[in-house]
mmCIF file of N, CA, C and O in Angstrom:
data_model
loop_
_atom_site.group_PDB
_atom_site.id
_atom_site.type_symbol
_atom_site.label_atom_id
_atom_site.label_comp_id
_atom_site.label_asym_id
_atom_site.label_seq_id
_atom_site.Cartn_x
_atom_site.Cartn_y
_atom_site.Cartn_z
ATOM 1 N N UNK R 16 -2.094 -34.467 -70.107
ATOM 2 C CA UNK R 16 -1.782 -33.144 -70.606
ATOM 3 C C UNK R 16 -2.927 -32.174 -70.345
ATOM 4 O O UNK R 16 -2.698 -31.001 -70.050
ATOM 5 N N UNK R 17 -4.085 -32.634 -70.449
ATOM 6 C CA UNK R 17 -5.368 -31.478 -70.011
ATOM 7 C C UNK R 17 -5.430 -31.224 -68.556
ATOM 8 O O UNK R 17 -6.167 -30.365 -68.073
ATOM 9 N N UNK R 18 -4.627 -32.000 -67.846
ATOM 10 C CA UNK R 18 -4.633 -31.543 -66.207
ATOM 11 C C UNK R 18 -3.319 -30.713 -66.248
ATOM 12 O O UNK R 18 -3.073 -30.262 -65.130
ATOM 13 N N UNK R 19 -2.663 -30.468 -66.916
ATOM 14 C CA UNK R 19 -2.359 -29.555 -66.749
ATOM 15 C C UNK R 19 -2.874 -28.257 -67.476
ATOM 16 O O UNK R 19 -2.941 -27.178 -66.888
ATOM 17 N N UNK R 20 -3.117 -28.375 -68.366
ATOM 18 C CA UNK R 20 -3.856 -27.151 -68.862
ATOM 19 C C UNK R 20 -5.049 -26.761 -67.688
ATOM 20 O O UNK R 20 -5.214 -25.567 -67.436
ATOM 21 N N UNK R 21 -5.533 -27.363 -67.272
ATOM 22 C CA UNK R 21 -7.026 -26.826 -66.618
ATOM 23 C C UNK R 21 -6.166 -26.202 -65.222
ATOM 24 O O UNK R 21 -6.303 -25.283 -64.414
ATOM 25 N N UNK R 22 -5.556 -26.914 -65.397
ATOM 26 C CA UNK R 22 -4.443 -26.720 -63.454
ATOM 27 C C UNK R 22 -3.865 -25.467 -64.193
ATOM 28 O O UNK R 22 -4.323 -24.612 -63.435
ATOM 29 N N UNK R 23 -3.171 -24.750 -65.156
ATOM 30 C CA UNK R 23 -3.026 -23.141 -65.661
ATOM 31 C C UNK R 23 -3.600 -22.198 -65.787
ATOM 32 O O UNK R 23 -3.159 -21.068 -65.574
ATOM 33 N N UNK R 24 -4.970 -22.556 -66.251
ATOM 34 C CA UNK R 24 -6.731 -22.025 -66.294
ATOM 35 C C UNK R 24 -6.758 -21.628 -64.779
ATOM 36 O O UNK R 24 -6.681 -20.452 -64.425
ATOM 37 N N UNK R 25 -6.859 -22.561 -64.000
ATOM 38 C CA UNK R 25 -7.504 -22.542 -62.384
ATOM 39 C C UNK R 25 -6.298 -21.782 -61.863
ATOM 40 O O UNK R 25 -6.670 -21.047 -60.949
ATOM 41 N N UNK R 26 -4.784 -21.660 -62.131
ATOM 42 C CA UNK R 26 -3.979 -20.620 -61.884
ATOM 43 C C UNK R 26 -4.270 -18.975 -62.297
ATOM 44 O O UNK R 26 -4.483 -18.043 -61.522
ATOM 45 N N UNK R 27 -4.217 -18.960 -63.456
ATOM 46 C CA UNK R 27 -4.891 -17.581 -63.762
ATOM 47 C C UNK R 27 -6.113 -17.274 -63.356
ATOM 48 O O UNK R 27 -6.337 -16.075 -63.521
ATOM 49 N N UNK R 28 -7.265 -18.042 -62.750
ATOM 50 C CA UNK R 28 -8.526 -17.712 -62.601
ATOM 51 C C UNK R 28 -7.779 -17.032 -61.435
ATOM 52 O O UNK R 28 -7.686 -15.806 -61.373
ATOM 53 N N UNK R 29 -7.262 -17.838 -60.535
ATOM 54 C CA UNK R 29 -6.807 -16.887 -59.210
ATOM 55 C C UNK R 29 -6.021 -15.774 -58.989
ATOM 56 O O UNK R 29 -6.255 -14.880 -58.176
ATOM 57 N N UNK R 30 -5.056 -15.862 -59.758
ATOM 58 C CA UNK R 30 -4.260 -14.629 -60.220
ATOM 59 C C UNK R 30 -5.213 -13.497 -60.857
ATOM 60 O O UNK R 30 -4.697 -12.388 -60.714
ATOM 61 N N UNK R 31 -6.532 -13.453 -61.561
ATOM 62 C CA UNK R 31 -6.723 -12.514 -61.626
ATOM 63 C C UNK R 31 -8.027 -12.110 -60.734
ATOM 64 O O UNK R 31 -8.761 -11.165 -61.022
ATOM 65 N N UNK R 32 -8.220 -13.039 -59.511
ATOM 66 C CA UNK R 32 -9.647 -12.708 -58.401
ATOM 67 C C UNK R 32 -8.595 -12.233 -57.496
ATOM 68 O O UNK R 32 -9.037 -11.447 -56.657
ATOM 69 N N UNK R 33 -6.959 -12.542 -57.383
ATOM 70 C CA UNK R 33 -6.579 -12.239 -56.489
ATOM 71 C C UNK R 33 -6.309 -10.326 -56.872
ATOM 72 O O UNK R 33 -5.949 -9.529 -56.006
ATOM 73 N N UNK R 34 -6.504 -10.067 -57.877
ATOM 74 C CA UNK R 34 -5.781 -8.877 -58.460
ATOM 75 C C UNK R 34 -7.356 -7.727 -58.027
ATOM 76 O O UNK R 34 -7.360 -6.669 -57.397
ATOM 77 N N UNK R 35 -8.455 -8.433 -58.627
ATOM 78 C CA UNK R 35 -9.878 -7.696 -58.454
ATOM 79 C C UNK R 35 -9.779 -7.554 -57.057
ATOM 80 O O UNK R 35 -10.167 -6.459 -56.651
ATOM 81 N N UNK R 36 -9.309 -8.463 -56.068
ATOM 82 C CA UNK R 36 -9.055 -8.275 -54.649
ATOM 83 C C UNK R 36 -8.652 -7.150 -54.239
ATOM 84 O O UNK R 36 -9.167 -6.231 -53.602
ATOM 85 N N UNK R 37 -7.457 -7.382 -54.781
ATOM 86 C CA UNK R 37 -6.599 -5.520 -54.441
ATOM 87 C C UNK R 37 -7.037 -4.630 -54.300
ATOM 88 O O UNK R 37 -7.155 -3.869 -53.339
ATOM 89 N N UNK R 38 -7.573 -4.633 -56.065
ATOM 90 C CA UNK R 38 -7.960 -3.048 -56.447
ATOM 91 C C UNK R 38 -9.546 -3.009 -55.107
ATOM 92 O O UNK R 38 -9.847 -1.946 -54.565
ATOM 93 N N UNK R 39 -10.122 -3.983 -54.889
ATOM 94 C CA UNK R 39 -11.017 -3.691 -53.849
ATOM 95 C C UNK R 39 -10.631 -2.879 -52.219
ATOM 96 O O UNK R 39 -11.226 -2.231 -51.357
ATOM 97 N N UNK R 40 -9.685 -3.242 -52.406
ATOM 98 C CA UNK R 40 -9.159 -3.057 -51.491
ATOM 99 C C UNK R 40 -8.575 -2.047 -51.342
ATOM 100 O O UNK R 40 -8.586 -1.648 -50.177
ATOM 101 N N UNK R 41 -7.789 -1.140 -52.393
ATOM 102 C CA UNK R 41 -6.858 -0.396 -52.477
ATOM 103 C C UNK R 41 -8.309 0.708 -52.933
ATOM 104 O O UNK R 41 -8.543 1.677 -52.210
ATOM 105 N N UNK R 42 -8.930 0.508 -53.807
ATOM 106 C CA UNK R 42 -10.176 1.739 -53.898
ATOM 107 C C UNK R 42 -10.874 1.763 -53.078
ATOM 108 O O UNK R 42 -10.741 2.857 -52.530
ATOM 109 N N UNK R 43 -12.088 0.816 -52.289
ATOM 110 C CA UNK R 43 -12.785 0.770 -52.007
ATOM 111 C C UNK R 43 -12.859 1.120 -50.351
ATOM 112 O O UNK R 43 -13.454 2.060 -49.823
ATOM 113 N N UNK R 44 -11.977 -0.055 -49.640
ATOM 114 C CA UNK R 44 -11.478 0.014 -48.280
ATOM 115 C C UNK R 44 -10.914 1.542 -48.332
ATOM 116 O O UNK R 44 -11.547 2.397 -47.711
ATOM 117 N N UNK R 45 -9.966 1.841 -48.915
ATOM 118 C CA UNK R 45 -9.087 2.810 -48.488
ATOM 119 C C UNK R 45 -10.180 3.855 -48.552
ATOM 120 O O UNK R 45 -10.097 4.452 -47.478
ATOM 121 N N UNK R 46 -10.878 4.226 -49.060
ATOM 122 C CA UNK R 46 -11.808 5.447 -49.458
ATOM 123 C C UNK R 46 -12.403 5.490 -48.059
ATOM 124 O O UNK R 46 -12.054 6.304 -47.203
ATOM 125 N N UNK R 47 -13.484 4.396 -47.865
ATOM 126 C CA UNK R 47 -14.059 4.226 -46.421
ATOM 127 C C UNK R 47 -13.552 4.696 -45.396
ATOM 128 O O UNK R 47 -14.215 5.324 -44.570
ATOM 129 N N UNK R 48 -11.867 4.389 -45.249
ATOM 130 C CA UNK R 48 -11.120 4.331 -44.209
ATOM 131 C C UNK R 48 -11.315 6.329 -44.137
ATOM 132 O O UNK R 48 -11.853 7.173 -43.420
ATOM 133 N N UNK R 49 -10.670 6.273 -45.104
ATOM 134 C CA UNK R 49 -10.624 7.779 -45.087
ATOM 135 C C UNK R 49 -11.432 8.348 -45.055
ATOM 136 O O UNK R 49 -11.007 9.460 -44.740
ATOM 137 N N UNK R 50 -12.999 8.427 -45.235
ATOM 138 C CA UNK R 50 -13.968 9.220 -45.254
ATOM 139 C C UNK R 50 -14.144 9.005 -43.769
ATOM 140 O O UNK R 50 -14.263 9.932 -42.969
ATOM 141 N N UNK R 51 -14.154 7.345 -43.360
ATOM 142 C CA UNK R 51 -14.454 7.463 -41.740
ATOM 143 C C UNK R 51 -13.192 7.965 -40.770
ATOM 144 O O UNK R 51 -13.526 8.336 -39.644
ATOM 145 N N UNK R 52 -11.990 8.003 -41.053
ATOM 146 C CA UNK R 52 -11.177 8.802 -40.151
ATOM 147 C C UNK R 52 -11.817 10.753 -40.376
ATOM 148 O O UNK R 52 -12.273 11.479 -39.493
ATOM 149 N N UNK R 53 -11.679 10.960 -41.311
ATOM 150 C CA UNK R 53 -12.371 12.864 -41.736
ATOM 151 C C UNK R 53 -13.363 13.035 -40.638
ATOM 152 O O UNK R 53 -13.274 13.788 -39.668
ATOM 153 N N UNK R 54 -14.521 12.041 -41.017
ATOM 154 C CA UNK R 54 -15.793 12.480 -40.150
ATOM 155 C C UNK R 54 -15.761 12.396 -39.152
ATOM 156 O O UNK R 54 -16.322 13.324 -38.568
ATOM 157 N N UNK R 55 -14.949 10.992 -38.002
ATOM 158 C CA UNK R 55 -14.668 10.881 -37.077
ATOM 159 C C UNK R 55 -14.040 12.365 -36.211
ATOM 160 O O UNK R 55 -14.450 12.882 -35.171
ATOM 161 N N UNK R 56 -13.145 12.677 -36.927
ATOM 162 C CA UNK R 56 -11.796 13.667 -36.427
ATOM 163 C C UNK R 56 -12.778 14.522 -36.273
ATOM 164 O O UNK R 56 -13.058 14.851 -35.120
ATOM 165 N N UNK R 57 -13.707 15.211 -37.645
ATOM 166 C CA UNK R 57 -14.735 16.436 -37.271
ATOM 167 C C UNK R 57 -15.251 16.764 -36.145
ATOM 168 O O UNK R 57 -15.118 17.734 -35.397
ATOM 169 N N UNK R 58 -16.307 15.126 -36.114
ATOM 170 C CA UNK R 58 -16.947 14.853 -34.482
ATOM 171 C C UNK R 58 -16.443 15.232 -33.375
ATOM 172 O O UNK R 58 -17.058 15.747 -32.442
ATOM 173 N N UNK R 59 -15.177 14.967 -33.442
ATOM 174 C CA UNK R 59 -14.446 14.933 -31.897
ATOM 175 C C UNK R 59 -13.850 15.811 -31.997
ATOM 176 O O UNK R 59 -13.739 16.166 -30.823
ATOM 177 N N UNK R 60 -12.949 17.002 -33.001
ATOM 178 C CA UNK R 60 -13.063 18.200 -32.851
ATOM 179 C C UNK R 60 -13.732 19.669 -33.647
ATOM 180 O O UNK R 60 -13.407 20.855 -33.703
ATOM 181 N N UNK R 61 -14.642 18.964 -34.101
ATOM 182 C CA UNK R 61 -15.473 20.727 -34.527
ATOM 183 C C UNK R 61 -14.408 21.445 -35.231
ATOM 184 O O UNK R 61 -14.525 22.669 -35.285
ATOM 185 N N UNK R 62 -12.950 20.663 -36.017
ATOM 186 C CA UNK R 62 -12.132 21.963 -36.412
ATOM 187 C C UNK R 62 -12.432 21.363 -37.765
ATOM 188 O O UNK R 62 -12.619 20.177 -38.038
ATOM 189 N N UNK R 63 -12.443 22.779 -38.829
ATOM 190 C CA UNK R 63 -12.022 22.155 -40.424
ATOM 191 C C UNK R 63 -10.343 21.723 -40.446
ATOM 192 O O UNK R 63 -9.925 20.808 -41.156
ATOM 193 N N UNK R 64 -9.782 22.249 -39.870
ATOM 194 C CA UNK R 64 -8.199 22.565 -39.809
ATOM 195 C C UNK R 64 -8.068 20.833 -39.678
ATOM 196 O O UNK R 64 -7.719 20.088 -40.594
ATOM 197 N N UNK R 65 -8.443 20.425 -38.297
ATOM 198 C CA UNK R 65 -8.232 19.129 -38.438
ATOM 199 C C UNK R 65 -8.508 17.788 -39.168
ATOM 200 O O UNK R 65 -7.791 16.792 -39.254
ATOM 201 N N UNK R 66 -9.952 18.077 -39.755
ATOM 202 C CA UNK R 66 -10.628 17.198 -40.794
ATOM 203 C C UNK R 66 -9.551 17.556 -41.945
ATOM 204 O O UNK R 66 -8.926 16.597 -42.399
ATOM 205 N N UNK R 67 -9.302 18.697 -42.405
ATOM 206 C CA UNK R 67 -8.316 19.085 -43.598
ATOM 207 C C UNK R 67 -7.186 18.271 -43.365
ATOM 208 O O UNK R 67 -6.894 17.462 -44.245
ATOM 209 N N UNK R 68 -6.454 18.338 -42.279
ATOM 210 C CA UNK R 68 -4.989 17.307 -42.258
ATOM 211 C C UNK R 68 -5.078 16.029 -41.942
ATOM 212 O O UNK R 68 -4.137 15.300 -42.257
ATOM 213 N N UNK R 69 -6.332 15.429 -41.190
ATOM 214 C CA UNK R 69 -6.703 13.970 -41.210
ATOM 215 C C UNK R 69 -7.227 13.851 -42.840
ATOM 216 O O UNK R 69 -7.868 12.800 -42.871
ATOM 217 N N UNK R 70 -7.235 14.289 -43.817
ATOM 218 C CA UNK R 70 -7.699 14.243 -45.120
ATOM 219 C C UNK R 70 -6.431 14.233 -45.733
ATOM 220 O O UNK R 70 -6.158 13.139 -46.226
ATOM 221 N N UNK R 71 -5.475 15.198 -45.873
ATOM 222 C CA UNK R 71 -4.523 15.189 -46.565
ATOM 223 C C UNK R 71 -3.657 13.737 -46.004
ATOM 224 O O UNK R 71 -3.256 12.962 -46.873
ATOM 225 N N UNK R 72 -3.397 13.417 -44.546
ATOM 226 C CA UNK R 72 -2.800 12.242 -43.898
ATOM 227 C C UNK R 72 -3.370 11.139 -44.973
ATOM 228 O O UNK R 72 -2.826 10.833 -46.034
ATOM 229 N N UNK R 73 -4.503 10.656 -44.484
ATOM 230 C CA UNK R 73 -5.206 9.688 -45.221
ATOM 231 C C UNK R 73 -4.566 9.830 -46.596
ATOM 232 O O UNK R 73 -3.662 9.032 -46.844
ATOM 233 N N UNK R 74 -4.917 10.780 -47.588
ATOM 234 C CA UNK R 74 -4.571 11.170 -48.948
ATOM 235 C C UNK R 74 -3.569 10.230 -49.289
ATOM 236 O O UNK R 74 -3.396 9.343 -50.124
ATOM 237 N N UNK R 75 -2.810 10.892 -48.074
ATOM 238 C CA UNK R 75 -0.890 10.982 -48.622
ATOM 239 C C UNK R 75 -0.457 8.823 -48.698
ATOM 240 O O UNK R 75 0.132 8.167 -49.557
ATOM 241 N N UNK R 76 -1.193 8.355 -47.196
ATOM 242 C CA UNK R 76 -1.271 7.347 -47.038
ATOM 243 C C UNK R 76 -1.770 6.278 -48.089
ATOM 244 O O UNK R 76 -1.175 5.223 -48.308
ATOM 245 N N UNK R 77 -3.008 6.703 -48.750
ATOM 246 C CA UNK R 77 -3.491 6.035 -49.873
ATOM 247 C C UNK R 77 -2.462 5.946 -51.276
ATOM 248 O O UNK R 77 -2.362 5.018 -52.080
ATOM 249 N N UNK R 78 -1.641 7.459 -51.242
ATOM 250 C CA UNK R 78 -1.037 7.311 -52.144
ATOM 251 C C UNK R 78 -0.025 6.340 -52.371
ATOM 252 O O UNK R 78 0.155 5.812 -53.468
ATOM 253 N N UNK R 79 0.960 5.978 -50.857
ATOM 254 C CA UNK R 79 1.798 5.448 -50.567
ATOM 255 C C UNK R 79 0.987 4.015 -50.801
ATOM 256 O O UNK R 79 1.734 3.272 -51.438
ATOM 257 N N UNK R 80 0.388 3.709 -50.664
ATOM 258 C CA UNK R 80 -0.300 2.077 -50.315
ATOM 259 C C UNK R 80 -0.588 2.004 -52.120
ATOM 260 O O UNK R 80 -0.532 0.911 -52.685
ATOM 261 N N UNK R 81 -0.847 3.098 -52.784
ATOM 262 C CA UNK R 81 -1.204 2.548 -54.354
ATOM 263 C C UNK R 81 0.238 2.385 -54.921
ATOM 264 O O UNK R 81 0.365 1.326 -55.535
ATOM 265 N N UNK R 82 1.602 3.331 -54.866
ATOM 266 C CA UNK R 82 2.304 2.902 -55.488
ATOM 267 C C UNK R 82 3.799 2.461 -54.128
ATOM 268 O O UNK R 82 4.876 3.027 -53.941
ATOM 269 N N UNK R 83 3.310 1.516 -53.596
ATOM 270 C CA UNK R 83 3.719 0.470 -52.934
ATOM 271 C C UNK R 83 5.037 0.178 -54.011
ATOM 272 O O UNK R 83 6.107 0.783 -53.947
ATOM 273 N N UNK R 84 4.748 -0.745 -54.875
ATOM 274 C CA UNK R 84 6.128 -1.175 -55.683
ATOM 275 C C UNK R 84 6.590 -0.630 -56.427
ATOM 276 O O UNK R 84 7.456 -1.411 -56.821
ATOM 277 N N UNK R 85 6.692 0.438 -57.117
ATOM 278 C CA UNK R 85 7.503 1.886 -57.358
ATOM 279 C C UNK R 85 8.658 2.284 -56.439
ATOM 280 O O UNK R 85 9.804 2.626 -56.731
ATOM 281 N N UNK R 86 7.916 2.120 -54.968
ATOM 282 C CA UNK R 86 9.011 2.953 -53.785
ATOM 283 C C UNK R 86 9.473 1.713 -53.791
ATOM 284 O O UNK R 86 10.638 1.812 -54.176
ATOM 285 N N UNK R 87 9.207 0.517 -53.568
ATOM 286 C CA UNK R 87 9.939 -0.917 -53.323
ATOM 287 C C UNK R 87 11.336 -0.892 -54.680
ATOM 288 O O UNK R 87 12.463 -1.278 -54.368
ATOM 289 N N UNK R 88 11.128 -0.552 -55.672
ATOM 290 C CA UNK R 88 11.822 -0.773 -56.717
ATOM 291 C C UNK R 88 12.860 -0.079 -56.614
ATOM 292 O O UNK R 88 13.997 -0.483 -56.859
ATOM 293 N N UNK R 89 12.256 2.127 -55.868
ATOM 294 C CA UNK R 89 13.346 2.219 -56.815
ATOM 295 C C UNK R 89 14.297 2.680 -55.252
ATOM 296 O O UNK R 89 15.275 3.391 -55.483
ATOM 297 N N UNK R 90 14.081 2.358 -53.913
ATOM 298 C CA UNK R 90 14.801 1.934 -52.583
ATOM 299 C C UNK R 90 15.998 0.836 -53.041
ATOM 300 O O UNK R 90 17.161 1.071 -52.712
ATOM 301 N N UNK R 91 15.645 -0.437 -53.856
ATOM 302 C CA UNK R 91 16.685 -1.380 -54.533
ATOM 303 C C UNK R 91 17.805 -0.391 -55.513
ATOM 304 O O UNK R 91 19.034 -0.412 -55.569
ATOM 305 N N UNK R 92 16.996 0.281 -56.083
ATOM 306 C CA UNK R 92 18.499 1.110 -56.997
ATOM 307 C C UNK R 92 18.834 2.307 -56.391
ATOM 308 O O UNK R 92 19.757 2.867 -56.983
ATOM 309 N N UNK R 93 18.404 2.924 -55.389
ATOM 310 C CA UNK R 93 19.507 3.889 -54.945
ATOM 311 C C UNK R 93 20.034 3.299 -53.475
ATOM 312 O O UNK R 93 20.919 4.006 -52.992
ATOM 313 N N UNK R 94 19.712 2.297 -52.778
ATOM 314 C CA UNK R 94 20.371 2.120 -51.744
ATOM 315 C C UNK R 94 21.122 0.969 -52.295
ATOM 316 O O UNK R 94 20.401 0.133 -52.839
ATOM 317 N N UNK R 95 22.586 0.679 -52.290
ATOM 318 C CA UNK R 95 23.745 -0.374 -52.802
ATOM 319 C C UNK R 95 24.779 -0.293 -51.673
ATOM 320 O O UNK R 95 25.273 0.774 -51.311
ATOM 321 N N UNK R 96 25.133 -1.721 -51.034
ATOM 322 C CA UNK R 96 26.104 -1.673 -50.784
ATOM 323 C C UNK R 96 27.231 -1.120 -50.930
ATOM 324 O O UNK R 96 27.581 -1.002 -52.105
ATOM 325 N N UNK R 97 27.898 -0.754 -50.190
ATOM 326 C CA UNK R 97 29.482 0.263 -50.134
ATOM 327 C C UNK R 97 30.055 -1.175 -50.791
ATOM 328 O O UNK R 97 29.390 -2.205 -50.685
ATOM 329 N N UNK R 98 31.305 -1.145 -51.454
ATOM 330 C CA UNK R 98 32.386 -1.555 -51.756
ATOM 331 C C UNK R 98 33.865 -1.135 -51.102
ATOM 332 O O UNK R 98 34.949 -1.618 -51.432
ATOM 333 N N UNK R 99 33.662 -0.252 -50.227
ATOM 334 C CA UNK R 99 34.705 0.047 -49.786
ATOM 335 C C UNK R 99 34.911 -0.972 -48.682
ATOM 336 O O UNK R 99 34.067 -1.616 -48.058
ATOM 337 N N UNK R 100 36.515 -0.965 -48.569
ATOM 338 C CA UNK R 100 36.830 -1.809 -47.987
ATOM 339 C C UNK R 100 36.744 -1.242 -45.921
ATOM 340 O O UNK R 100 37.245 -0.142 -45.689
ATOM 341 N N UNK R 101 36.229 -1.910 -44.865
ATOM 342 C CA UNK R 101 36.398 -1.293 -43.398
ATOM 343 C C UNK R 101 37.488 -2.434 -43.214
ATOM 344 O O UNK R 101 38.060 -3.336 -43.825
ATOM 345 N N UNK R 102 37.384 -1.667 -41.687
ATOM 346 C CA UNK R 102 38.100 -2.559 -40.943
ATOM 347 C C UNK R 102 38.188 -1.742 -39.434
ATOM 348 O O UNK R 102 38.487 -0.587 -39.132
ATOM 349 N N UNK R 103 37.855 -2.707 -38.807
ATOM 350 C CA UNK R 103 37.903 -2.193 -37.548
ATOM 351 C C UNK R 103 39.386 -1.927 -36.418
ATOM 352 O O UNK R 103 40.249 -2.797 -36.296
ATOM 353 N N UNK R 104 39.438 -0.679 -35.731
ATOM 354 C CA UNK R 104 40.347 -0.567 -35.196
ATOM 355 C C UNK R 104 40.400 -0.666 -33.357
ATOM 356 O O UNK R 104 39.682 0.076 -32.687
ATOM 357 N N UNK R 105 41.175 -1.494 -32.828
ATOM 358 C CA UNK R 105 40.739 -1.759 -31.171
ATOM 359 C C UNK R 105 41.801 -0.720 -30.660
ATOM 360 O O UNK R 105 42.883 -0.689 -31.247
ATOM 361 N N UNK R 106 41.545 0.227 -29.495
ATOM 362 C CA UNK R 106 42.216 0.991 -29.237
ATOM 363 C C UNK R 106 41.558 0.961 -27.505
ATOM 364 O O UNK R 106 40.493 0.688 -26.952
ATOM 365 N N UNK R 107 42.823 1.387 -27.150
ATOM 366 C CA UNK R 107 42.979 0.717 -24.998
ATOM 367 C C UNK R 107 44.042 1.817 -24.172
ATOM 368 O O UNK R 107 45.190 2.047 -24.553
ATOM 369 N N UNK R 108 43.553 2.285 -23.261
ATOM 370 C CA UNK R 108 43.759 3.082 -22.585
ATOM 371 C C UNK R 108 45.005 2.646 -21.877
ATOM 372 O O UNK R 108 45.055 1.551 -21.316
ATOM 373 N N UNK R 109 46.048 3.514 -21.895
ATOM 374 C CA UNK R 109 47.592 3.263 -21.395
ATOM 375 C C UNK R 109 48.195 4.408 -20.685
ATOM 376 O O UNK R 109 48.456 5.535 -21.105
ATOM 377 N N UNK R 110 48.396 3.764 -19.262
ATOM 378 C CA UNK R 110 49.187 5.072 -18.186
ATOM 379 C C UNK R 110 47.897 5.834 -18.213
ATOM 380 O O UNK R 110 46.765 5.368 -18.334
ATOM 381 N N UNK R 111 48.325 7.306 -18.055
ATOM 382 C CA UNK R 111 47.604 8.517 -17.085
ATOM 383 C C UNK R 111 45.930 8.892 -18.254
ATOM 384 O O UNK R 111 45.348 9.975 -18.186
ATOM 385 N N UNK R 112 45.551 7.943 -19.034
ATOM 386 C CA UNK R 112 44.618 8.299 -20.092
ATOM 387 C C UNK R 112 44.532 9.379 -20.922
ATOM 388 O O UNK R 112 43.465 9.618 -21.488
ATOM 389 N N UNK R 113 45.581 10.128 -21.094
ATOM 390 C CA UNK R 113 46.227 11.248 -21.932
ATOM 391 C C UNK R 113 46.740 10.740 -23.312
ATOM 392 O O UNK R 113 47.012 11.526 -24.220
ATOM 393 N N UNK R 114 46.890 9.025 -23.460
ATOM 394 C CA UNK R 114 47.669 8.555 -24.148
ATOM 395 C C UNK R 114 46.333 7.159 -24.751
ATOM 396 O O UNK R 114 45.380 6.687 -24.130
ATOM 397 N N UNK R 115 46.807 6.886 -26.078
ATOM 398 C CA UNK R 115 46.014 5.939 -26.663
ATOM 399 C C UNK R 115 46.730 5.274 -27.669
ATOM 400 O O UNK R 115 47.406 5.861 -28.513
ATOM 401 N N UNK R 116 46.597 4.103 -27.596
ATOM 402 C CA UNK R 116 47.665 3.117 -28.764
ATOM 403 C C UNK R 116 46.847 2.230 -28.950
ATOM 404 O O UNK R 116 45.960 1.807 -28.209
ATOM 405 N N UNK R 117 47.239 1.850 -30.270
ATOM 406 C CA UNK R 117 46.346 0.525 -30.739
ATOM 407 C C UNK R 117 46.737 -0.889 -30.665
ATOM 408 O O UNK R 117 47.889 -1.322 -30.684
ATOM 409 N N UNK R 118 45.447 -1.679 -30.562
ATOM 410 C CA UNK R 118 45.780 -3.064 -29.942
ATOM 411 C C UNK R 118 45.543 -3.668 -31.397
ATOM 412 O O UNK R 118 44.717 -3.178 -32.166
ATOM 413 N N UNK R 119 46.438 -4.916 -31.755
ATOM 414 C CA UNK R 119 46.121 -5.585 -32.705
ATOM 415 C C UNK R 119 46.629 -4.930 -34.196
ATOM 416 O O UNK R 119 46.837 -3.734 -34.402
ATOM 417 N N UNK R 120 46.739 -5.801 -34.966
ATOM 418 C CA UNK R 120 47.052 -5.037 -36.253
ATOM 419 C C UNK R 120 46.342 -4.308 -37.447
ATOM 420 O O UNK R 120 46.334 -4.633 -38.634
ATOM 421 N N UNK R 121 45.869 -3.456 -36.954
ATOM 422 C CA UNK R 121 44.584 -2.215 -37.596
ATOM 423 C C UNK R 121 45.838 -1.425 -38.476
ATOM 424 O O UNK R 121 47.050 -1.582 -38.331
ATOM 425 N N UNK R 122 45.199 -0.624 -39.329
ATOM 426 C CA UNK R 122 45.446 -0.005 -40.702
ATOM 427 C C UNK R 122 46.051 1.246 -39.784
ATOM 428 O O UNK R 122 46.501 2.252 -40.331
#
């Protein structure tokens, strides 16, 4: 019974280094990324205009990458399968192509 307890312990230890991971990742990396795309863009063009929209890009990007499962969640409740019923119809060219009739038993 204590191997499993310690084997739950050593589960949560990882579950929460894997979580300090993230947020490293999601603050730390992402910041970098973005300060080094800004300065980069400056370098190579001398515009504020462009550092300003490689800033807002980045921004917008960071935002998307923090609430990741928000958009995951709520893509599941507004996109739902149709219930309506299809059905496909085969239709074939007859005599002078002025004329069209259907093949098979379609609706």
């Amino acid at each position: 019974m204590t191997d499993l307890v310690a084997l739950a312990g050593a589960i949560e230890d990882v579950d929460a280094l894997g979580k300090q991971l993230n947020a490293v990742l999601i603050g730390t990396v992402m910041a970098l990324m973005l300060t080094g795309s800004v300065v980069l863009t400056w370098k190579a063009t001398k515009s504020i205009l462009a550092a300003g929209a490689t800033f807002v890009g980045g921004a917008a990007l960071w935002f998307l990458v923090m609430n990741a499962a928000l958009f995951r969640d709520s893509v599941g409740e507004n996109l739902k399968p149709s219930s309506a019923p299809t059905s496909v119809v085969k239709v074939a060219e007859t005599g002078s192509g002025d004329e069209l009739r259907r093949v098979g038993g379609g609706r």
